[in-house]
CSV table of C-alpha atoms in Angstrom, one decimal:
chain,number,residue,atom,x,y,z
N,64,UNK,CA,-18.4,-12.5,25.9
N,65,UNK,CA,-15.3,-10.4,25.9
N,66,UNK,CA,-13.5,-13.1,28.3
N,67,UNK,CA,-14.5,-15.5,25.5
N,68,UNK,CA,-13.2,-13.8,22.8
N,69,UNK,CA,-10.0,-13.4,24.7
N,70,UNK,CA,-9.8,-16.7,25.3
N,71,UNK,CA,-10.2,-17.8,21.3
N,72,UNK,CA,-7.9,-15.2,20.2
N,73,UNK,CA,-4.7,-17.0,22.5
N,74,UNK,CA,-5.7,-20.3,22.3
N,75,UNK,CA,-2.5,-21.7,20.5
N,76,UNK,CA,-3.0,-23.8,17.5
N,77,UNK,CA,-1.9,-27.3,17.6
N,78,UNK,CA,0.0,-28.9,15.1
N,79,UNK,CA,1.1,-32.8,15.4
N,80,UNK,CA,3.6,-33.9,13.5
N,81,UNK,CA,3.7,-38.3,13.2
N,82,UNK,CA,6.2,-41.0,11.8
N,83,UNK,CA,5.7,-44.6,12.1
N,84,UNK,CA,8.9,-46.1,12.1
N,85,UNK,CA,11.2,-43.2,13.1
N,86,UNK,CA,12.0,-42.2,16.6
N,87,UNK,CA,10.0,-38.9,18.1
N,88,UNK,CA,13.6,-36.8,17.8
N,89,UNK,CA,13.8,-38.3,14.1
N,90,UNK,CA,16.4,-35.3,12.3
N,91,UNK,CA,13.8,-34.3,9.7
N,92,UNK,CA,10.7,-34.7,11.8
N,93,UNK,CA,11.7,-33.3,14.6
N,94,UNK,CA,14.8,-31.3,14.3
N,95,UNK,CA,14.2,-29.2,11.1
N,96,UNK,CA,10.5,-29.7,10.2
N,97,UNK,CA,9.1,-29.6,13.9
N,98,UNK,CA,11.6,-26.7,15.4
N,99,UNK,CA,11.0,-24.5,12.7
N,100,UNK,CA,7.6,-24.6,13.3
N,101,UNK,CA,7.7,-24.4,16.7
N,102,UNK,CA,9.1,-20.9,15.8
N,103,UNK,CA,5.8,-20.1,14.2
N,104,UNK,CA,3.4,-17.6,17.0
N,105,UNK,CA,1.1,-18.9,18.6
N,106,UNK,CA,1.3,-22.5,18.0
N,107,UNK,CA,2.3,-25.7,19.8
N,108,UNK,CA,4.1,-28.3,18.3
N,109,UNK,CA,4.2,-32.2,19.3
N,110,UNK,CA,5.7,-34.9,17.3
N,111,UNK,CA,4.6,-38.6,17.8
N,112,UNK,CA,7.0,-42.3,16.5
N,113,UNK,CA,9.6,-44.5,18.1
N,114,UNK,CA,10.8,-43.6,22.1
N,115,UNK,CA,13.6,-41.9,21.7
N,116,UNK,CA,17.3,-42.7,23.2
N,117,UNK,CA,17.2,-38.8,25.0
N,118,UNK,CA,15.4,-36.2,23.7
N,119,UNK,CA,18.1,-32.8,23.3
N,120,UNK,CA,17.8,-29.4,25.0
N,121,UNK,CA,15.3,-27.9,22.4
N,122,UNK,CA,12.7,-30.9,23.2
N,123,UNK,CA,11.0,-28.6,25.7
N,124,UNK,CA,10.0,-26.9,22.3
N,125,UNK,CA,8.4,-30.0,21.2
N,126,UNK,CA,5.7,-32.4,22.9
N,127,UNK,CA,6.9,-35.8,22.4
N,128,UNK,CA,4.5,-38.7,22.0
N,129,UNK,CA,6.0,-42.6,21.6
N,130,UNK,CA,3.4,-44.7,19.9
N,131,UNK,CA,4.9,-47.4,20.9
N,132,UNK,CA,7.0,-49.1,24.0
N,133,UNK,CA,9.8,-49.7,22.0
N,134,UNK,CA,10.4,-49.8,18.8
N,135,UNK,CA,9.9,-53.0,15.8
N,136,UNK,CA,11.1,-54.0,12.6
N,137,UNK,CA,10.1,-53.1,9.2
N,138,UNK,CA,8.3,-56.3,8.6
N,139,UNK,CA,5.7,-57.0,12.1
N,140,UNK,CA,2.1,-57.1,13.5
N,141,UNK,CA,3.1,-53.8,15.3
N,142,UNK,CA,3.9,-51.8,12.0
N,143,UNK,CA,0.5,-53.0,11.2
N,144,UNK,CA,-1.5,-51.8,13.7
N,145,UNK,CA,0.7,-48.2,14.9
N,146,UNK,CA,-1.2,-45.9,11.9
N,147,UNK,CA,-4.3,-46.7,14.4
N,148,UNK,CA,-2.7,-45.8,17.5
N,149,UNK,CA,-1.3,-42.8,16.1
N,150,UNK,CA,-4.6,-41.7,14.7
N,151,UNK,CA,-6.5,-42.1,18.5
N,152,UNK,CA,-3.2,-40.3,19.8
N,153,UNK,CA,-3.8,-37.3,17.3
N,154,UNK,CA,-7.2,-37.1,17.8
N,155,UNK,CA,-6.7,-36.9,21.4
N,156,UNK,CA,-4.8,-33.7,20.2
N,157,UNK,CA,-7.0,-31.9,18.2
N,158,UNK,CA,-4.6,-30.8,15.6
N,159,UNK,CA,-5.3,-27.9,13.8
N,160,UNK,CA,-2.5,-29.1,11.0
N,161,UNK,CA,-1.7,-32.8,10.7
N,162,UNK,CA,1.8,-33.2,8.7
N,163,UNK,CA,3.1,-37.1,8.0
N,164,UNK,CA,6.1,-38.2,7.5
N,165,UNK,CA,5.3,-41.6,5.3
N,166,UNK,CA,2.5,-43.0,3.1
N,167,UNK,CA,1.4,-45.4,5.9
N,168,UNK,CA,-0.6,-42.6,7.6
N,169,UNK,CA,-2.4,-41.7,4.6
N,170,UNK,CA,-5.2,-43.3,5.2
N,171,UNK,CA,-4.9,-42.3,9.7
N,172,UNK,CA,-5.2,-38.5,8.2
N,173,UNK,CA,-7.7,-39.0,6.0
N,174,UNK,CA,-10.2,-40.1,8.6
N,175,UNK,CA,-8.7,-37.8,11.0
N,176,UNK,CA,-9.5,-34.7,8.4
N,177,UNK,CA,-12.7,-36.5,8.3
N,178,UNK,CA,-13.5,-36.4,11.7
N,179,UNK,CA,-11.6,-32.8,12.8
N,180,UNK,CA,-11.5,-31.0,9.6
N,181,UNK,CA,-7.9,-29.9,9.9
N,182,UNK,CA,-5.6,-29.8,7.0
N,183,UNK,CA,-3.0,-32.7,6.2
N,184,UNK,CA,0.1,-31.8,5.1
N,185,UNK,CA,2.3,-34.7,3.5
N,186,UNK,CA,6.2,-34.6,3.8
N,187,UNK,CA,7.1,-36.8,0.8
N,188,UNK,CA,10.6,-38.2,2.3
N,189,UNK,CA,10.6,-40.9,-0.7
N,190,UNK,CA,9.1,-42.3,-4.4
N,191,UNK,CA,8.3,-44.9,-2.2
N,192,UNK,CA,7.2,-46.4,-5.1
N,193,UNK,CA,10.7,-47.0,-6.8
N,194,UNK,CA,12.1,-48.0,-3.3
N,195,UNK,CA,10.0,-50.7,-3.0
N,196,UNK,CA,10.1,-52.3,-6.1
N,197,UNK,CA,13.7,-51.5,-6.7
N,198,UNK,CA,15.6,-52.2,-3.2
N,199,UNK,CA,15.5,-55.2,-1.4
N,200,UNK,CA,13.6,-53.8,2.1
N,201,UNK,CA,10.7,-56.2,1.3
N,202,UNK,CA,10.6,-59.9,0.1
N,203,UNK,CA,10.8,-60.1,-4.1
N,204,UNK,CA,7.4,-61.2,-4.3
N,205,UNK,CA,5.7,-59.1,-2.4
N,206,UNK,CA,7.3,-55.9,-4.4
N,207,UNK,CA,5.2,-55.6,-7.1
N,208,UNK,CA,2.0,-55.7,-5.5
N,209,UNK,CA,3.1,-53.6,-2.5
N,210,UNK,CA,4.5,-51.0,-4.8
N,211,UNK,CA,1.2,-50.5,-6.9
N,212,UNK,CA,-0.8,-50.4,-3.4
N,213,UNK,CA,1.3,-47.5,-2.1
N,214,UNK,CA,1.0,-45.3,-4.9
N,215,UNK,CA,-2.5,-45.8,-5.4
N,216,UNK,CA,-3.1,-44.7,-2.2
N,217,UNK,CA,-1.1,-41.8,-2.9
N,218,UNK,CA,-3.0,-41.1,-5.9
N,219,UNK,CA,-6.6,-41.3,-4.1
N,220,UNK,CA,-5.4,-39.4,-0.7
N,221,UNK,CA,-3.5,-36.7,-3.1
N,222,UNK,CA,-7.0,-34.2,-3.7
N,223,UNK,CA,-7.6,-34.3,0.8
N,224,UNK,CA,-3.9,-32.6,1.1
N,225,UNK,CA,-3.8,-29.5,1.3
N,226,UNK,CA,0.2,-29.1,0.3
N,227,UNK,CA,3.1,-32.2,-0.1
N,228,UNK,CA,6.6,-31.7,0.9
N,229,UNK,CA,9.0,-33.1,-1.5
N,230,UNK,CA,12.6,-34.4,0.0
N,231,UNK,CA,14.2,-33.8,-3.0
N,232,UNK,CA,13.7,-31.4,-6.3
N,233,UNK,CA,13.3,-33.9,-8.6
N,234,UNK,CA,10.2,-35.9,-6.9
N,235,UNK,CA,8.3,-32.9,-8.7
N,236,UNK,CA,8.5,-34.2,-11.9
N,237,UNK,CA,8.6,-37.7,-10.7
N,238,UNK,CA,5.2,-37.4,-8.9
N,239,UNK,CA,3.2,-35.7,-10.6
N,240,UNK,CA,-0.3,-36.2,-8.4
N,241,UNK,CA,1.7,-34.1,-5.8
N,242,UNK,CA,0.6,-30.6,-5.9
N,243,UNK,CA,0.7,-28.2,-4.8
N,244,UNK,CA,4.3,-29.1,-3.2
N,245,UNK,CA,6.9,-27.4,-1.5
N,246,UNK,CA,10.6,-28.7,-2.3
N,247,UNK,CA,12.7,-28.8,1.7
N,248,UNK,CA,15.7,-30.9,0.9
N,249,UNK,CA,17.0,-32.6,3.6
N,250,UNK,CA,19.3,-29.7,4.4
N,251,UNK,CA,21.3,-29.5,7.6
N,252,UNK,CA,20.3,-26.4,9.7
N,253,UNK,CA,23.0,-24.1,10.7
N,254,UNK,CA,22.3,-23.7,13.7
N,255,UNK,CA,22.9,-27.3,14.4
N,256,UNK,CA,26.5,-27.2,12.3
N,257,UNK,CA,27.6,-24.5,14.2
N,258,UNK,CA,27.5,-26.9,17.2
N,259,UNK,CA,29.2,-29.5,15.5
N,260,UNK,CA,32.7,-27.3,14.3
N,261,UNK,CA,35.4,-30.2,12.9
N,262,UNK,CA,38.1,-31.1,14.1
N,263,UNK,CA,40.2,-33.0,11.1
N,264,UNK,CA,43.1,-34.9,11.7
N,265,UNK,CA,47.0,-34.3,10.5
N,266,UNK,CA,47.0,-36.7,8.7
N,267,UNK,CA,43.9,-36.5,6.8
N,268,UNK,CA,42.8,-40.1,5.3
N,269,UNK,CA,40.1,-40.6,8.2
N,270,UNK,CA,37.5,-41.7,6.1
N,271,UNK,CA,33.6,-41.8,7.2
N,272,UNK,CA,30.3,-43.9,5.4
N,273,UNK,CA,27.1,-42.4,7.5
N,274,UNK,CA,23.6,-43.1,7.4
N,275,UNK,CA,21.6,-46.2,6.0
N,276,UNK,CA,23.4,-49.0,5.6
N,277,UNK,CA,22.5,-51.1,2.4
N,278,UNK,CA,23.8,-52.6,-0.6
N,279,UNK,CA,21.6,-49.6,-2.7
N,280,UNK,CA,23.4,-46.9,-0.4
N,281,UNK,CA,26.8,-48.1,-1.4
N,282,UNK,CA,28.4,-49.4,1.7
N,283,UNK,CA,30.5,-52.4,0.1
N,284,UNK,CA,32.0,-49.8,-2.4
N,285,UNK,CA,33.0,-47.3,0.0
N,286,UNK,CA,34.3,-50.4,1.8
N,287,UNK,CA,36.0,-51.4,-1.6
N,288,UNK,CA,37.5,-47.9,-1.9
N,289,UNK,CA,39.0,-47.4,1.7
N,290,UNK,CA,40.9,-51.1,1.0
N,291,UNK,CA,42.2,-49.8,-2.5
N,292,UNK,CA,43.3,-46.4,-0.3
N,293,UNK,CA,44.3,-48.6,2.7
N,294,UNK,CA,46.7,-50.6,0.7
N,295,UNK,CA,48.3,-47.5,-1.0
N,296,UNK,CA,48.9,-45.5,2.5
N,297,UNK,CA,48.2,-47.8,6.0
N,298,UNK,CA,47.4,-44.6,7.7
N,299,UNK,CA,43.4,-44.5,6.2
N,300,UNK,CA,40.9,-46.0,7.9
N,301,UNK,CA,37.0,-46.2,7.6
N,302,UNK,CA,34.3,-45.6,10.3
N,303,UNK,CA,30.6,-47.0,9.0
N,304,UNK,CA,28.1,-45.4,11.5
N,305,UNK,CA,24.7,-45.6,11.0
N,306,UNK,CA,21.4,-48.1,10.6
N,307,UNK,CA,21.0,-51.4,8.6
N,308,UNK,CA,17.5,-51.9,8.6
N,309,UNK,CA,17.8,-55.6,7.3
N,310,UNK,CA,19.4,-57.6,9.9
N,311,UNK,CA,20.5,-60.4,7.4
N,312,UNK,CA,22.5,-57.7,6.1
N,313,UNK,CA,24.2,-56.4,8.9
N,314,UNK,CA,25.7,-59.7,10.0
N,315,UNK,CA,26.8,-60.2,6.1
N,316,UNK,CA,28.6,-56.6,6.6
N,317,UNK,CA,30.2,-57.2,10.5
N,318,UNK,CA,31.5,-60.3,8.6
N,319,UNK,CA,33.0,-58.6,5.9
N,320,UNK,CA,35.0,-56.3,8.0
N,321,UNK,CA,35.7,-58.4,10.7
N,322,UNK,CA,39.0,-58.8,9.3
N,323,UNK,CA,40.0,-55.1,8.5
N,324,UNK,CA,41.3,-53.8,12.3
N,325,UNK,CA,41.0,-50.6,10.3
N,326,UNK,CA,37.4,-49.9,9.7
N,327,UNK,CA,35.1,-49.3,12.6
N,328,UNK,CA,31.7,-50.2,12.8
N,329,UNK,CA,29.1,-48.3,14.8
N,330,UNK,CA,25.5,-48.8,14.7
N,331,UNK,CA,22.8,-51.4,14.5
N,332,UNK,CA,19.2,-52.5,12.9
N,333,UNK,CA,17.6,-49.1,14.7
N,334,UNK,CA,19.1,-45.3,13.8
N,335,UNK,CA,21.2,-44.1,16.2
N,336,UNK,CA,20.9,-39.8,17.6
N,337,UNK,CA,21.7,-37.6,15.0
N,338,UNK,CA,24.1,-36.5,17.5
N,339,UNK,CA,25.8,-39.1,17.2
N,340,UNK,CA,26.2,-39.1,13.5
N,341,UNK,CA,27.4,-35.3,13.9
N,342,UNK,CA,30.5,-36.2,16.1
N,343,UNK,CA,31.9,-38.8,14.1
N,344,UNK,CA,31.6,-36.7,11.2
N,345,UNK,CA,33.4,-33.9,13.1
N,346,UNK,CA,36.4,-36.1,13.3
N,347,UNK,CA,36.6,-37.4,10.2
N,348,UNK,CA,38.3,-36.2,7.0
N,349,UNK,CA,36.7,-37.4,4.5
N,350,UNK,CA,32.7,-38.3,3.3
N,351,UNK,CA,32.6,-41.6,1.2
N,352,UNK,CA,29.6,-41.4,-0.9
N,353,UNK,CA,29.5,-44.1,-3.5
N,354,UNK,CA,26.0,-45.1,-5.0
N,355,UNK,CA,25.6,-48.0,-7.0
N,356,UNK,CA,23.5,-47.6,-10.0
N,357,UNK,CA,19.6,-48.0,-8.6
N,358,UNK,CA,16.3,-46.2,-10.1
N,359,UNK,CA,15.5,-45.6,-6.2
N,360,UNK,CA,18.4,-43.0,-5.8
N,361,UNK,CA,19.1,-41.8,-9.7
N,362,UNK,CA,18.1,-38.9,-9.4
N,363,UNK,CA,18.6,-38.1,-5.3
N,364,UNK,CA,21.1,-35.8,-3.2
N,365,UNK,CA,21.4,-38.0,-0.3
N,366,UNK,CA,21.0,-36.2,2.8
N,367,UNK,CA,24.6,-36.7,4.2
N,368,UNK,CA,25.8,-34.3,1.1
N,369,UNK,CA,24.3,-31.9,2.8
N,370,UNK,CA,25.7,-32.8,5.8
N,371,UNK,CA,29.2,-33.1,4.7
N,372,UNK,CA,28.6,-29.6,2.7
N,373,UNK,CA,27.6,-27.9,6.0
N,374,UNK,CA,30.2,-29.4,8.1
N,375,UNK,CA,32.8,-28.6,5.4
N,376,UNK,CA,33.7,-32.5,5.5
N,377,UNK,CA,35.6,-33.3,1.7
N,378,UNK,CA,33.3,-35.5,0.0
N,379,UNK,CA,34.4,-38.3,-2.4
N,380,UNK,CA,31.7,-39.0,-4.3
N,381,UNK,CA,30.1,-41.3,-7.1
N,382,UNK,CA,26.7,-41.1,-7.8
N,383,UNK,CA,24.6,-38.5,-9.9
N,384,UNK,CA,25.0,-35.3,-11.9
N,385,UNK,CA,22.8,-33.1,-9.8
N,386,UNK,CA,24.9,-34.5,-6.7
N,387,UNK,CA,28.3,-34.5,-8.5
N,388,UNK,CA,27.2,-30.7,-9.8
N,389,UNK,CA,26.7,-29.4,-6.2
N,390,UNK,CA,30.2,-30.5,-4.8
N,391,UNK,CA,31.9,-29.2,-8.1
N,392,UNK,CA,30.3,-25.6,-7.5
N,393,UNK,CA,31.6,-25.7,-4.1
N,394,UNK,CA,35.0,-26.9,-4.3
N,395,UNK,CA,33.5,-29.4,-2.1
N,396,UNK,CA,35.6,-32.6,-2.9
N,397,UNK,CA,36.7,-35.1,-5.7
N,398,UNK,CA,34.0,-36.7,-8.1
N,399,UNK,CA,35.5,-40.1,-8.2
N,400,UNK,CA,35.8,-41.6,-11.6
N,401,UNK,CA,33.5,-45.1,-12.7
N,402,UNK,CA,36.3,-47.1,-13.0
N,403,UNK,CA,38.9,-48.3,-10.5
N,404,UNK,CA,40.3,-45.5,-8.3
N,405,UNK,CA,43.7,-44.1,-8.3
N,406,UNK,CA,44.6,-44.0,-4.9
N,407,UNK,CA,47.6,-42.0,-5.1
N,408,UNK,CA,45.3,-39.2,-6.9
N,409,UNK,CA,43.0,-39.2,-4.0
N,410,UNK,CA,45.2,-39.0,-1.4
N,411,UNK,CA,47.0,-36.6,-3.2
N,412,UNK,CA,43.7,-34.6,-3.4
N,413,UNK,CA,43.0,-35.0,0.0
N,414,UNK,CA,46.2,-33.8,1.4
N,415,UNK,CA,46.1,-30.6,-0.6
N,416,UNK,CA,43.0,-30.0,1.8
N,417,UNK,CA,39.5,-28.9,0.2
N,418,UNK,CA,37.4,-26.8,2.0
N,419,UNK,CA,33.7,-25.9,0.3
N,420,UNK,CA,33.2,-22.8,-0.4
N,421,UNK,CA,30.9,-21.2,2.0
N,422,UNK,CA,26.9,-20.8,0.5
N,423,UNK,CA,23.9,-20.1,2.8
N,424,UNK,CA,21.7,-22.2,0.1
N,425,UNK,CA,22.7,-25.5,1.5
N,426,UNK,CA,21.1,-24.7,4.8
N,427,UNK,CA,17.8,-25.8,6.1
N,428,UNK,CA,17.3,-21.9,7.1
N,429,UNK,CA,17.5,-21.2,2.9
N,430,UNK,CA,13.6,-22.7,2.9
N,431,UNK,CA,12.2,-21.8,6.1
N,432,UNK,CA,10.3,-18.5,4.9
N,433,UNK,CA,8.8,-20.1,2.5
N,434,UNK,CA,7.4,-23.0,4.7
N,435,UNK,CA,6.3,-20.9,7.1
N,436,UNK,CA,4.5,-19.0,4.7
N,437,UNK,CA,2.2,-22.2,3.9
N,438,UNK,CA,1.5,-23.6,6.9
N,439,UNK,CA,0.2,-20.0,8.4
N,440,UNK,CA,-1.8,-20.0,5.2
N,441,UNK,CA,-3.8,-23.1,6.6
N,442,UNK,CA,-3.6,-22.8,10.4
């Protein structure tokens, strides 16, 4: 009896962590939502999506589960069929917390609450329901329909979870069914920045565009603005790094630049390691953020703000008032006008050096308490 007791009392408690079209070492997944939990006492963590190109040192923290051989495209049979074979591989688990990264396993952790009784937990990454209908990841036709699906299903699953985590600050009073919520901005932890120290150049007009690449994330402006710059001083150059989900897109954009020996392309339809992300940005000296107007991003702080902020990367930035408000407080960088540029300005700017003032809010560490706080409240 004692022995049994014993036994209950160290038994670790099991929380799965699942994505369905991002690899197992995904950034948010794994390296902020997943290692800070694994901090937790007492508990195992194991993360399940894509195979991942190398799993980094802290992986030992994690188990890592690929639902898949390799991974597919946004539009297959596979995407179809992996909430199913992520639900058998989480039941296999026994979760005693089942968090989900995307509104596709909605419906995987309702039955699997059904059938196990442990708590879901629903990182809200996007209003998937203004990304649909207003970006162009899914055929015009299809939009519509697909949009009012999604957050329906939202709406229904939303009374079976038992907290949402919201991406960004504003998705609180854009969705409205999600409570109770806990806002964890896609922050970059500090542990990982002080890894990543920068190293700009002399001459500093190395410019960087990271992450998604896609007409609503602003690539062909900050293309646009590193030609206007370009022509004004032949020493800046562009480096586009990052993931073009839409293949028809990416040869458009390898096309476009195929001509400009000065901007570097690195990437492909599938992200690429966070790590690799980080050491491009380290030698850069300069983040290009340029949104064009979309209702899918109005009201977002993209997560390579946070990014730039913690790697004390300059920013030049078009895009929104909350954004543009954070790199004024900071002394982050220059809030580029919504006309033409004046490329003497910026370069001017730039050469004066800007470093952000230093603030342990734009860290992932800044919401960590309060996370763990909830989830202990439900193991």
């Amino acid at each position: 009896m004692i022995t049994e007791t014993l036994a209950q009392v160290i038994k670790k408690r099991t929380i799965v962590l699942a994505s369905v079209l991002k690899p197992v070492t995904e950034t948010r997944m794994f390296g902020k939502l997943g290692m800070s939990l694994a901090a937790l006492p007492g508990v195992s963590v194991h993360c399940i999506g894509f195979p991942g190109a190398g799993a980094p040192d802290e992986a030992s923290l994690i188990k890592l589960h690929a639902h898949t051989s390799k991974p597919f495209s946004r539009i297959s049979i596979a995407r179809i069929f992996a909430p199913f074979r992520i639900l058998i591989k989480t039941l296999r688990l026994k979760p005693d917390v089942f968090l989900i990264t995307t509104h596709e396993l909605l419906w995987a952790a309702l039955l699997c609450k059904l059938l196990t009784g442990c708590p879901v937990v629903y990182d809200v990454q996007e209003n998937y329901f203004y990304n649909i209908l207003y970006t162009k990841a899914f055929p015009g036709i299809l939009r519509p329909g697909l949009a009012l699906y999604v957050r329906l299903k939202e709406l229904l699953c939303s009374p079976f979870i038992a907290f949402f985590i919201l991406a960004e600050r504003e998705y609180q009073n854009e969705l409205r069914f999600a409570r109770p919520f806990l806002v964890a901005e896609n922050k970059l932890p500090l542990r990982i920045a002080r890894q990543f120290v920068r190293k700009p150049g002399a001459n500093r007009s190395a410019l960087i565009f990271s992450g998604t690449l896609a007409e609503t994330t602003g690539v062909h402006e900050a293309i646009d603005l590193a030609l206007a710059l370009h022509a004004h001083s032949p020493a800046v150059t562009l480096t586009l790094i990052g993931n073009c989900p839409s293949k028809k897109f990416l040869n458009k954009l390898r096309q476009r630049i195929s001509g400009y020996p000065f901007i570097r392309f690195t990437g492909g339809v599938y992200p690429l390691s966070h790590e690799a992300i980080l050491n491009a940005l380290r030698e850069a000296d300069a983040g290009v953020i340029i949104y064009p107007p979309n209702r899918s991003t109005a009201t977002s702080i993209p997560t390579k703000v946070y990014e730039y902020l913690a790697l004390e990367l300059p920013i030049l930035i078009r895009h929104n008032e909350p954004s543009h408000r954070l790199v004024r407080e900071l002394n982050a960088g220059i809030v580029l006008p919504s006309g033409r540029p004046a490329p003497d300005q910026i370069l001017a700017g730039l050469q004066q050096g800007i470093k952000p003032a230093h603030n342990s809010s734009i860290y992932w560490e800044s919401i960590e308490k309060e996370l763990f706080d909830r989830v202990q409240k439900i193991l």
